[in-house]
């Protein structure tokens, strides 16, 4: 019966592979058509931004950089004077009433060279840099999670990268980040480089890249706690040094008050309740106060307590997963621990946007590695669609476009719990799903290591082939961790370990 069942499964898989191969051209045709339409929408939106560059965040940041280089604090005195606007050719409008700058001094220093260019030209160059950084990041993600070495189905080869690129184009935060000229894709490139180098054991390079990413996006400081739980102290020390250098260079060149003004501004903003902010602050402040709107309940003291509790819970989970990675490395080797390390790294990304007040929608492009790592983990559980459905739900909630909502207008139940809160729901679903995948797979590997240890103790070596048998036994464990809830899956479909499974 076992042999017959195995043959039936093999025939079924063969038929499914034939159907997938037959449907491939049609799938690519549909995806290609919609991608072309989406790309046309990008071109139209970017043309609109080029005609009025002063309406973009890029222009606001460039002018804040000019203000910083002029010796003034761009955080305590946001751009309200027309003289700074007049330094940019063809721009003579005032920005009085625009919101404060919340980007780090490193971002302002990075954009300083663009202040000397014509506004439309500078914006176009920055968009080109962002697009190249985004493509490079996707290529790095694809390479780390499988590469182009095989092309046996839709989940492998350059076809997979084409699907990944199309999914990124349809990702609403991608449109937001490019059209308003934000720095998300540049930060994503450093983040992806740091992750890849860390999993390859290149600690100094990984620390340098992650440190630059944190200096551009301070919310990623949560990665430091994860590295500490892993015991990767060399990466942590290098990352801290790179972060301090990135943050203190503007302070050294200009004034320490710039850095002080930045951290002061983060605590004085009262418009986190506006749309496009998926952080816990953006969700809780409109409900309990400390925002520009009329709250549901006047209890502003409750928001920091809830965020503190969530932070403690998240850090405990990260510490647990980090220790699991270390234990698996010691018992089964570094190669076996890489998937768990990846999932722990992926978990840090939605937590960074949830726990900090910087969970703006344009920063959601930093979640692309988390989505890919989560789908890659789902590929090792082909019979359990629940995990993949949750990740796709989080992606859909992020990808749904909706207009910007001003904080003072966020004053109804539909707005408190409706579309402005979809981003928060997406971050929570993604974080919980990745944590569940990481817990199940790590627990299965640890159980397997204990089983192998007991087998070696109870069965003394009887021949020279014992070592080969143990090695074969360990290799077969990859098939058994597909279903990590304890069920016997030795007759199940072999896993596609290391393959990114895009829907």
CSV table of C-alpha atoms in Angstrom, one decimal:
chain,number,residue,atom,x,y,z
A,1,UNK,CA,0.0,0.0,0.0
A,2,UNK,CA,2.9,2.4,0.8
A,3,UNK,CA,4.4,1.7,-2.6
A,4,UNK,CA,1.1,2.2,-4.5
A,5,UNK,CA,0.4,5.4,-2.5
A,6,UNK,CA,3.9,6.7,-3.4
A,7,UNK,CA,3.3,5.9,-7.1
A,8,UNK,CA,0.0,7.7,-7.0
A,9,UNK,CA,1.5,10.7,-5.4
A,10,UNK,CA,4.3,10.7,-8.0
A,11,UNK,CA,1.7,10.6,-10.9
A,12,UNK,CA,-0.3,13.3,-9.3
A,13,UNK,CA,2.7,15.6,-8.9
A,14,UNK,CA,3.7,14.9,-12.5
A,15,UNK,CA,0.2,15.9,-13.7
A,16,UNK,CA,0.3,19.0,-11.6
A,17,UNK,CA,3.6,19.9,-13.1
A,18,UNK,CA,2.3,19.4,-16.6
A,19,UNK,CA,-0.7,21.7,-15.9
A,20,UNK,CA,1.5,24.3,-14.4
A,21,UNK,CA,3.8,24.2,-17.4
A,22,UNK,CA,0.8,24.5,-19.8
A,23,UNK,CA,-0.6,27.5,-17.9
A,24,UNK,CA,2.8,29.3,-17.7
A,25,UNK,CA,2.5,31.3,-20.9
A,26,UNK,CA,-1.0,32.5,-20.1
A,27,UNK,CA,0.0,33.5,-16.6
A,28,UNK,CA,3.0,35.5,-17.9
A,29,UNK,CA,0.8,37.2,-20.5
A,30,UNK,CA,-1.7,38.3,-17.9
A,31,UNK,CA,1.0,39.4,-15.4
A,32,UNK,CA,2.9,41.2,-18.2
A,33,UNK,CA,-0.2,43.1,-19.4
A,34,UNK,CA,-1.1,44.3,-15.9
A,35,UNK,CA,2.6,45.2,-15.2
A,36,UNK,CA,2.7,47.4,-18.4
A,37,UNK,CA,-0.5,49.1,-17.3
A,38,UNK,CA,1.0,49.7,-13.8
A,39,UNK,CA,4.2,51.0,-15.2
A,40,UNK,CA,2.3,53.4,-17.4
A,41,UNK,CA,0.6,54.7,-14.2
A,42,UNK,CA,4.0,55.2,-12.6
A,43,UNK,CA,5.2,57.2,-15.6
A,44,UNK,CA,2.1,59.4,-15.4
A,45,UNK,CA,2.5,60.0,-11.7
A,46,UNK,CA,6.2,60.8,-12.0
A,47,UNK,CA,5.5,63.3,-14.8
A,48,UNK,CA,3.0,65.0,-12.4
A,49,UNK,CA,5.7,65.2,-9.7
A,50,UNK,CA,8.2,66.5,-12.2
A,51,UNK,CA,5.8,69.4,-13.1
A,52,UNK,CA,5.4,70.3,-9.4
A,53,UNK,CA,8.5,69.0,-7.6
A,54,UNK,CA,7.9,71.3,-4.6
A,55,UNK,CA,4.9,69.1,-3.6
A,56,UNK,CA,7.2,66.0,-3.0
A,57,UNK,CA,8.9,64.9,0.1
A,58,UNK,CA,12.1,64.9,-1.8
A,59,UNK,CA,12.0,68.7,-2.2
A,60,UNK,CA,11.1,69.1,1.4
A,61,UNK,CA,14.1,67.0,2.5
A,62,UNK,CA,16.4,68.7,0.0
A,63,UNK,CA,15.4,72.1,1.4
A,64,UNK,CA,15.8,70.9,4.9
A,65,UNK,CA,19.3,69.7,4.0
A,66,UNK,CA,20.0,73.3,2.7
A,67,UNK,CA,18.7,74.7,6.0
A,68,UNK,CA,20.9,72.3,8.0
A,69,UNK,CA,24.0,73.2,6.0
A,70,UNK,CA,23.2,76.8,6.5
A,71,UNK,CA,23.7,76.3,10.3
A,72,UNK,CA,20.0,76.2,11.3
A,73,UNK,CA,18.0,73.4,12.9
A,74,UNK,CA,15.7,71.9,10.3
A,75,UNK,CA,13.7,70.1,13.0
A,76,UNK,CA,12.8,72.9,15.5
A,77,UNK,CA,12.3,75.4,12.7
A,78,UNK,CA,10.6,73.6,9.7
A,79,UNK,CA,10.7,75.2,6.3
A,80,UNK,CA,8.5,78.3,6.7
A,81,UNK,CA,10.8,80.9,5.2
A,82,UNK,CA,10.6,81.5,1.4
A,83,UNK,CA,14.3,82.3,1.2
A,84,UNK,CA,15.3,78.7,1.4
A,85,UNK,CA,12.9,77.8,-1.4
A,86,UNK,CA,14.3,80.6,-3.6
A,87,UNK,CA,17.7,78.9,-3.4
A,88,UNK,CA,16.3,76.2,-5.7
A,89,UNK,CA,15.9,77.4,-9.3
A,90,UNK,CA,12.4,78.0,-10.5
A,91,UNK,CA,10.9,77.5,-7.0
A,92,UNK,CA,9.4,80.5,-5.2
A,93,UNK,CA,6.6,79.0,-3.2
A,94,UNK,CA,6.4,78.9,0.5
A,95,UNK,CA,6.1,75.7,2.6
A,96,UNK,CA,4.4,77.4,5.6
A,97,UNK,CA,2.1,74.9,7.3
A,98,UNK,CA,3.8,71.8,6.0
A,99,UNK,CA,4.7,69.2,8.5
A,100,UNK,CA,8.0,68.8,10.2
A,101,UNK,CA,10.9,66.8,8.9
A,102,UNK,CA,11.3,63.4,10.6
A,103,UNK,CA,14.1,62.0,8.5
A,104,UNK,CA,17.4,61.5,10.2
A,105,UNK,CA,20.4,64.0,9.8
A,106,UNK,CA,22.1,61.2,7.7
A,107,UNK,CA,19.3,61.4,5.1
A,108,UNK,CA,19.6,65.2,5.0
A,109,UNK,CA,23.3,64.9,4.5
A,110,UNK,CA,22.8,62.3,1.8
A,111,UNK,CA,20.5,64.6,-0.2
A,112,UNK,CA,22.7,67.7,0.2
A,113,UNK,CA,24.3,67.5,-3.3
A,114,UNK,CA,20.9,67.6,-4.9
A,115,UNK,CA,20.2,71.1,-3.4
A,116,UNK,CA,22.5,72.5,-6.0
A,117,UNK,CA,20.6,71.1,-9.0
A,118,UNK,CA,17.5,72.3,-10.7
A,119,UNK,CA,14.5,70.9,-8.9
A,120,UNK,CA,13.0,68.7,-11.6
A,121,UNK,CA,16.4,67.4,-12.6
A,122,UNK,CA,17.3,66.5,-9.0
A,123,UNK,CA,14.0,64.7,-8.5
A,124,UNK,CA,14.5,62.7,-11.7
A,125,UNK,CA,18.0,61.6,-10.8
A,126,UNK,CA,16.9,60.6,-7.3
A,127,UNK,CA,14.0,58.5,-8.7
A,128,UNK,CA,16.5,56.7,-11.1
A,129,UNK,CA,18.8,56.0,-8.1
A,130,UNK,CA,15.8,54.6,-6.1
A,131,UNK,CA,14.7,52.4,-9.0
A,132,UNK,CA,18.2,51.0,-9.5
A,133,UNK,CA,18.5,50.4,-5.7
A,134,UNK,CA,15.2,48.6,-5.7
A,135,UNK,CA,16.1,46.3,-8.6
A,136,UNK,CA,19.4,45.5,-7.0
A,137,UNK,CA,17.7,44.7,-3.7
A,138,UNK,CA,15.3,42.3,-5.4
A,139,UNK,CA,18.1,40.6,-7.2
A,140,UNK,CA,20.0,40.1,-3.9
A,141,UNK,CA,16.8,38.7,-2.3
A,142,UNK,CA,16.3,36.3,-5.2
A,143,UNK,CA,19.9,35.2,-5.1
A,144,UNK,CA,19.9,34.5,-1.4
A,145,UNK,CA,16.6,32.6,-1.5
A,146,UNK,CA,17.5,30.2,-4.4
A,147,UNK,CA,19.1,32.0,-7.3
A,148,UNK,CA,18.7,31.3,-11.0
A,149,UNK,CA,20.3,27.8,-11.0
A,150,UNK,CA,17.1,25.9,-11.7
A,151,UNK,CA,14.0,26.4,-13.9
A,152,UNK,CA,11.7,23.5,-13.3
A,153,UNK,CA,8.6,25.3,-12.4
A,154,UNK,CA,7.1,28.7,-11.7
A,155,UNK,CA,8.9,28.9,-8.4
A,156,UNK,CA,12.4,29.0,-9.9
A,157,UNK,CA,14.7,30.8,-12.3
A,158,UNK,CA,14.3,34.2,-13.9
A,159,UNK,CA,10.6,33.6,-14.2
A,160,UNK,CA,10.4,33.9,-10.4
A,161,UNK,CA,12.3,37.2,-10.5
A,162,UNK,CA,9.9,38.5,-13.1
A,163,UNK,CA,7.0,37.7,-10.8
A,164,UNK,CA,8.7,39.2,-7.8
A,165,UNK,CA,9.4,42.4,-9.8
A,166,UNK,CA,5.7,42.6,-10.9
A,167,UNK,CA,4.5,42.1,-7.4
A,168,UNK,CA,6.8,44.9,-6.2
A,169,UNK,CA,5.4,47.2,-8.9
A,170,UNK,CA,1.8,46.5,-7.7
A,171,UNK,CA,2.9,47.1,-4.1
A,172,UNK,CA,1.3,50.5,-3.2
A,173,UNK,CA,4.2,51.6,-0.9
A,174,UNK,CA,6.5,51.3,-4.0
A,175,UNK,CA,4.4,53.9,-5.8
A,176,UNK,CA,4.3,56.1,-2.8
A,177,UNK,CA,8.0,55.9,-2.2
A,178,UNK,CA,8.9,56.8,-5.8
A,179,UNK,CA,6.3,59.4,-6.5
A,180,UNK,CA,7.1,61.5,-3.4
A,181,UNK,CA,10.8,60.9,-3.7
A,182,UNK,CA,11.5,59.1,-0.4
A,183,UNK,CA,14.6,57.2,0.6
A,184,UNK,CA,13.1,53.8,1.3
A,185,UNK,CA,14.7,51.9,-1.6
A,186,UNK,CA,18.2,53.1,-0.8
A,187,UNK,CA,17.7,52.0,2.8
A,188,UNK,CA,16.4,48.7,1.5
A,189,UNK,CA,19.6,48.1,-0.5
A,190,UNK,CA,21.8,48.5,2.6
A,191,UNK,CA,19.4,46.4,4.6
A,192,UNK,CA,19.5,43.6,2.0
A,193,UNK,CA,23.2,43.7,1.7
A,194,UNK,CA,23.6,43.5,5.5
A,195,UNK,CA,21.2,40.5,5.7
A,196,UNK,CA,23.0,38.6,2.9
A,197,UNK,CA,26.5,39.2,4.3
A,198,UNK,CA,25.3,38.3,7.8
A,199,UNK,CA,24.0,34.9,6.7
A,200,UNK,CA,27.3,34.3,4.8
A,201,UNK,CA,29.4,35.0,7.8
A,202,UNK,CA,30.9,38.3,6.6
A,203,UNK,CA,30.4,40.1,9.8
A,204,UNK,CA,32.3,43.3,9.2
A,205,UNK,CA,30.6,44.0,5.9
A,206,UNK,CA,27.2,43.0,7.4
A,207,UNK,CA,27.6,45.3,10.4
A,208,UNK,CA,28.7,48.3,8.1
A,209,UNK,CA,25.7,47.9,5.8
A,210,UNK,CA,23.2,47.4,8.6
A,211,UNK,CA,24.6,50.4,10.5
A,212,UNK,CA,24.1,52.6,7.5
A,213,UNK,CA,20.6,51.3,7.1
A,214,UNK,CA,19.9,52.1,10.8
A,215,UNK,CA,21.4,55.6,10.4
A,216,UNK,CA,19.0,56.2,7.5
A,217,UNK,CA,16.0,54.6,9.2
A,218,UNK,CA,16.5,54.6,13.1
A,219,UNK,CA,13.5,52.3,13.5
A,220,UNK,CA,15.6,49.4,12.4
A,221,UNK,CA,17.5,49.6,15.7
A,222,UNK,CA,15.4,46.5,16.7
A,223,UNK,CA,17.9,44.5,14.6
A,224,UNK,CA,20.5,45.3,17.3
A,225,UNK,CA,18.6,43.3,19.9
A,226,UNK,CA,18.2,40.3,17.5
A,227,UNK,CA,22.0,40.3,16.7
A,228,UNK,CA,22.6,40.4,20.5
A,229,UNK,CA,20.4,37.4,21.0
A,230,UNK,CA,22.3,35.6,18.3
A,231,UNK,CA,25.7,36.4,19.9
A,232,UNK,CA,26.9,38.0,16.7
A,233,UNK,CA,28.8,40.6,18.6
A,234,UNK,CA,31.2,41.5,15.8
A,235,UNK,CA,28.3,42.4,13.5
A,236,UNK,CA,26.6,44.3,16.4
A,237,UNK,CA,29.7,46.3,17.3
A,238,UNK,CA,30.4,47.2,13.6
A,239,UNK,CA,26.8,48.2,13.1
A,240,UNK,CA,26.7,50.4,16.2
A,241,UNK,CA,29.9,52.1,15.0
A,242,UNK,CA,28.6,52.7,11.5
A,243,UNK,CA,25.3,54.0,12.9
A,244,UNK,CA,27.1,56.4,15.2
A,245,UNK,CA,29.3,57.6,12.4
A,246,UNK,CA,26.3,58.1,10.1
A,247,UNK,CA,24.4,60.1,12.7
A,248,UNK,CA,27.2,62.1,14.2
A,249,UNK,CA,28.9,63.2,10.9
A,250,UNK,CA,26.2,65.9,10.4
A,251,UNK,CA,26.5,66.8,14.1
A,252,UNK,CA,30.3,67.1,13.8
A,253,UNK,CA,30.2,69.1,10.5
A,254,UNK,CA,27.4,71.4,11.5
A,255,UNK,CA,26.3,71.3,15.2
A,256,UNK,CA,25.3,68.8,17.8
A,257,UNK,CA,22.0,70.7,18.1
A,258,UNK,CA,21.0,69.1,14.8
A,259,UNK,CA,21.0,65.6,16.4
A,260,UNK,CA,19.3,66.8,19.5
A,261,UNK,CA,16.7,68.6,17.4
A,262,UNK,CA,15.9,65.4,15.6
A,263,UNK,CA,15.2,63.3,18.6
A,264,UNK,CA,13.2,66.1,20.2
A,265,UNK,CA,11.1,66.4,17.1
A,266,UNK,CA,10.2,62.7,17.2
A,267,UNK,CA,8.7,63.2,20.6
A,268,UNK,CA,6.8,66.4,19.9
A,269,UNK,CA,4.9,65.5,16.8
A,270,UNK,CA,1.1,65.3,17.2
A,271,UNK,CA,0.1,64.1,13.7
A,272,UNK,CA,1.0,60.4,13.8
A,273,UNK,CA,-2.8,59.8,13.6
A,274,UNK,CA,-2.7,60.8,9.9
A,275,UNK,CA,-3.2,58.2,7.2
A,276,UNK,CA,-0.2,56.3,5.8
A,277,UNK,CA,1.1,55.6,9.3
A,278,UNK,CA,0.9,51.9,10.2
A,279,UNK,CA,2.7,52.1,13.6
A,280,UNK,CA,1.0,51.4,16.9
A,281,UNK,CA,1.3,55.1,17.7
A,282,UNK,CA,-0.6,55.9,14.5
A,283,UNK,CA,-3.3,53.4,15.4
A,284,UNK,CA,-3.6,54.2,19.2
A,285,UNK,CA,-3.1,57.9,19.3
A,286,UNK,CA,-6.4,58.8,17.4
A,287,UNK,CA,-8.2,56.5,19.9
A,288,UNK,CA,-6.8,57.6,23.2
A,289,UNK,CA,-5.5,61.1,22.5
A,290,UNK,CA,-2.1,62.8,21.9
A,291,UNK,CA,-3.1,63.4,18.3
A,292,UNK,CA,-4.5,66.3,16.4
A,293,UNK,CA,-8.0,64.7,16.2
A,294,UNK,CA,-10.8,64.3,18.8
A,295,UNK,CA,-10.1,60.9,20.4
A,296,UNK,CA,-12.6,58.2,21.1
A,297,UNK,CA,-11.5,58.1,24.8
A,298,UNK,CA,-9.4,60.7,26.5
A,299,UNK,CA,-6.6,58.5,27.9
A,300,UNK,CA,-3.4,59.6,26.4
A,301,UNK,CA,-1.4,57.8,29.1
A,302,UNK,CA,-2.6,54.4,27.8
A,303,UNK,CA,-0.9,54.7,24.5
A,304,UNK,CA,2.7,54.5,25.8
A,305,UNK,CA,1.8,51.7,28.2
A,306,UNK,CA,0.4,49.6,25.4
A,307,UNK,CA,3.4,50.3,23.2
A,308,UNK,CA,5.8,49.4,26.1
A,309,UNK,CA,4.0,46.1,26.7
A,310,UNK,CA,4.1,45.3,23.0
A,311,UNK,CA,7.8,46.1,22.8
A,312,UNK,CA,8.6,43.9,25.8
A,313,UNK,CA,6.6,41.0,24.2
A,314,UNK,CA,8.3,41.5,20.8
A,315,UNK,CA,11.8,41.6,22.3
A,316,UNK,CA,11.2,38.5,24.3
A,317,UNK,CA,10.1,36.7,21.1
A,318,UNK,CA,13.2,37.9,19.2
A,319,UNK,CA,15.4,36.8,22.0
A,320,UNK,CA,13.8,33.4,22.0
A,321,UNK,CA,14.2,33.0,18.2
A,322,UNK,CA,17.8,34.2,18.4
A,323,UNK,CA,18.7,31.5,21.0
A,324,UNK,CA,16.9,28.9,18.9
A,325,UNK,CA,19.2,29.8,16.0
A,326,UNK,CA,22.3,29.6,18.2
A,327,UNK,CA,21.2,26.1,19.5
A,328,UNK,CA,20.5,24.8,16.0
A,329,UNK,CA,23.9,26.1,14.8
A,330,UNK,CA,25.6,24.2,17.6
A,331,UNK,CA,23.7,20.9,17.1
A,332,UNK,CA,23.0,20.8,13.3
A,333,UNK,CA,25.4,23.2,11.8
A,334,UNK,CA,25.2,26.8,10.4
A,335,UNK,CA,23.6,25.7,7.1
A,336,UNK,CA,20.6,24.2,8.8
A,337,UNK,CA,20.1,27.4,10.9
A,338,UNK,CA,20.0,29.8,8.0
A,339,UNK,CA,16.3,29.5,7.4
A,340,UNK,CA,15.5,30.3,11.0
A,341,UNK,CA,18.0,33.1,11.0
A,342,UNK,CA,16.3,34.5,7.9
A,343,UNK,CA,12.9,34.3,9.6
A,344,UNK,CA,14.1,36.0,12.7
A,345,UNK,CA,15.6,38.8,10.5
A,346,UNK,CA,12.3,39.0,8.7
A,347,UNK,CA,10.4,39.3,11.9
A,348,UNK,CA,12.4,42.4,12.9
A,349,UNK,CA,11.1,44.4,9.9
A,350,UNK,CA,7.4,44.6,10.7
A,351,UNK,CA,8.2,45.0,14.3
A,352,UNK,CA,10.5,48.0,13.5
A,353,UNK,CA,7.6,49.7,11.8
A,354,UNK,CA,5.0,48.7,14.4
A,355,UNK,CA,7.0,49.8,17.5
A,356,UNK,CA,8.5,53.0,16.3
A,357,UNK,CA,6.5,56.1,15.2
A,358,UNK,CA,8.2,56.0,11.8
A,359,UNK,CA,5.8,53.3,10.3
A,360,UNK,CA,4.9,55.5,7.4
A,361,UNK,CA,3.7,53.8,4.2
A,362,UNK,CA,6.7,54.8,2.1
A,363,UNK,CA,8.8,52.8,4.6
A,364,UNK,CA,6.8,49.6,3.9
A,365,UNK,CA,9.2,48.8,1.0
A,366,UNK,CA,11.5,47.6,3.8
A,367,UNK,CA,9.1,44.7,4.2
A,368,UNK,CA,9.9,43.2,0.8
A,369,UNK,CA,12.5,40.8,2.3
A,370,UNK,CA,10.1,39.8,5.0
A,371,UNK,CA,7.4,38.9,2.5
A,372,UNK,CA,9.9,36.9,0.4
A,373,UNK,CA,11.4,35.1,3.4
A,374,UNK,CA,7.9,34.2,4.6
A,375,UNK,CA,6.9,32.8,1.3
A,376,UNK,CA,10.1,30.9,1.1
A,377,UNK,CA,9.3,29.3,4.5
A,378,UNK,CA,5.8,28.4,3.2
A,379,UNK,CA,7.4,26.6,0.3
A,380,UNK,CA,8.7,24.0,2.9
A,381,UNK,CA,5.1,23.5,4.0
A,382,UNK,CA,3.4,22.9,0.6
A,383,UNK,CA,0.3,21.2,2.2
A,384,UNK,CA,-0.4,23.9,4.7
A,385,UNK,CA,-1.9,26.9,2.8
A,386,UNK,CA,-2.9,28.8,6.0
A,387,UNK,CA,0.5,30.4,6.3
A,388,UNK,CA,0.7,31.5,2.7
A,389,UNK,CA,-2.8,32.9,2.8
A,390,UNK,CA,-1.9,35.1,5.9
A,391,UNK,CA,1.2,36.5,4.2
A,392,UNK,CA,-0.8,37.2,1.0
A,393,UNK,CA,-3.5,38.9,3.2
A,394,UNK,CA,-0.9,41.1,4.8
A,395,UNK,CA,0.5,42.0,1.3
A,396,UNK,CA,-3.0,42.8,0.0
A,397,UNK,CA,-3.7,45.1,3.0
A,398,UNK,CA,-0.4,46.9,2.3
A,399,UNK,CA,-1.0,47.1,-1.4
A,400,UNK,CA,-4.5,48.6,-1.2
A,401,UNK,CA,-4.3,52.3,-2.3
A,402,UNK,CA,-6.1,54.9,-0.4
A,403,UNK,CA,-5.9,58.7,-0.1
A,404,UNK,CA,-4.0,60.5,2.6
A,405,UNK,CA,-6.0,61.3,5.7
A,406,UNK,CA,-5.1,64.3,7.8
A,407,UNK,CA,-4.8,63.7,11.5
A,408,UNK,CA,-7.4,66.2,12.5
A,409,UNK,CA,-10.0,64.5,10.2
A,410,UNK,CA,-9.4,61.0,11.7
A,411,UNK,CA,-12.5,61.2,14.0
A,412,UNK,CA,-14.9,58.4,13.2
A,413,UNK,CA,-15.2,54.7,13.8
A,414,UNK,CA,-14.7,53.9,10.1
A,415,UNK,CA,-11.5,55.9,10.0
A,416,UNK,CA,-10.3,54.6,13.4
A,417,UNK,CA,-10.7,51.0,12.5
A,418,UNK,CA,-11.2,51.2,8.7
A,419,UNK,CA,-8.8,51.8,5.8
A,420,UNK,CA,-6.2,54.0,7.6
A,421,UNK,CA,-5.7,51.1,10.0
A,422,UNK,CA,-5.2,48.4,7.3
A,423,UNK,CA,-1.5,49.1,7.4
A,424,UNK,CA,-1.4,48.3,11.1
A,425,UNK,CA,-3.3,45.2,10.6
A,426,UNK,CA,-0.9,44.1,7.8
A,427,UNK,CA,2.1,44.6,10.0
A,428,UNK,CA,0.5,42.6,12.9
A,429,UNK,CA,-0.6,39.8,10.6
A,430,UNK,CA,2.9,39.6,8.9
A,431,UNK,CA,4.7,39.6,12.2
A,432,UNK,CA,2.5,37.0,13.8
A,433,UNK,CA,2.7,34.7,10.7
A,434,UNK,CA,6.5,34.9,10.4
A,435,UNK,CA,6.8,34.3,14.2
A,436,UNK,CA,4.6,31.2,13.9
A,437,UNK,CA,6.6,29.8,10.9
A,438,UNK,CA,9.8,30.4,12.8
A,439,UNK,CA,8.5,28.8,16.0
A,440,UNK,CA,7.3,25.7,14.2
A,441,UNK,CA,10.3,25.1,12.0
A,442,UNK,CA,12.8,25.8,14.8
A,443,UNK,CA,11.0,23.5,17.2
A,444,UNK,CA,11.0,20.7,14.6
A,445,UNK,CA,14.7,21.1,14.0
A,446,UNK,CA,15.4,21.0,17.7
A,447,UNK,CA,13.3,17.9,18.2
A,448,UNK,CA,15.1,16.3,15.3
A,449,UNK,CA,18.5,17.1,16.9
A,450,UNK,CA,17.4,15.6,20.2
A,451,UNK,CA,16.1,12.5,18.4
A,452,UNK,CA,19.4,12.1,16.6
A,453,UNK,CA,21.3,12.5,19.8
A,454,UNK,CA,19.3,9.8,21.6
A,455,UNK,CA,19.7,7.5,18.6
A,456,UNK,CA,23.5,7.8,18.7
A,457,UNK,CA,23.5,7.1,22.4
A,458,UNK,CA,21.3,4.1,22.3
A,459,UNK,CA,22.7,2.5,19.1
A,460,UNK,CA,26.5,1.9,19.3
A,461,UNK,CA,28.4,1.8,16.0
A,462,UNK,CA,28.4,-1.6,14.4
A,463,UNK,CA,30.2,-1.0,11.1
A,464,UNK,CA,32.1,1.6,9.2
A,465,UNK,CA,28.9,2.7,7.5
A,466,UNK,CA,27.5,4.3,10.7
A,467,UNK,CA,28.7,7.8,9.9
A,468,UNK,CA,27.2,7.6,6.4
A,469,UNK,CA,23.9,6.4,7.9
A,470,UNK,CA,23.8,9.2,10.4
A,471,UNK,CA,24.5,11.7,7.6
A,472,UNK,CA,21.7,10.2,5.5
A,473,UNK,CA,19.4,10.3,8.6
A,474,UNK,CA,20.1,14.0,9.1
A,475,UNK,CA,19.6,14.8,5.5
A,476,UNK,CA,16.1,13.1,5.6
A,477,UNK,CA,15.1,15.5,8.4
A,478,UNK,CA,14.6,18.2,5.8
A,479,UNK,CA,11.6,16.2,4.6
A,480,UNK,CA,10.2,15.8,8.0
A,481,UNK,CA,10.1,19.4,9.1
A,482,UNK,CA,7.6,20.4,6.4
A,483,UNK,CA,4.9,19.6,8.9
A,484,UNK,CA,6.4,20.6,12.2
A,485,UNK,CA,3.3,19.9,14.3
A,486,UNK,CA,4.6,16.3,14.9
A,487,UNK,CA,2.9,14.4,12.1
A,488,UNK,CA,4.8,11.8,10.1
A,489,UNK,CA,5.5,13.2,6.6
A,490,UNK,CA,8.0,10.8,5.3
A,491,UNK,CA,5.7,9.9,2.4
A,492,UNK,CA,4.8,13.5,1.7
A,493,UNK,CA,5.9,15.7,-1.2
A,494,UNK,CA,9.6,16.6,-0.9
A,495,UNK,CA,10.1,20.2,0.2
A,496,UNK,CA,11.4,22.9,-2.0
A,497,UNK,CA,14.0,24.2,0.5
A,498,UNK,CA,15.6,27.5,-0.6
A,499,UNK,CA,12.9,28.2,-3.2
A,500,UNK,CA,10.9,31.4,-3.0
A,501,UNK,CA,7.3,30.5,-3.6
A,502,UNK,CA,5.4,33.3,-5.2
A,503,UNK,CA,1.7,32.9,-5.7
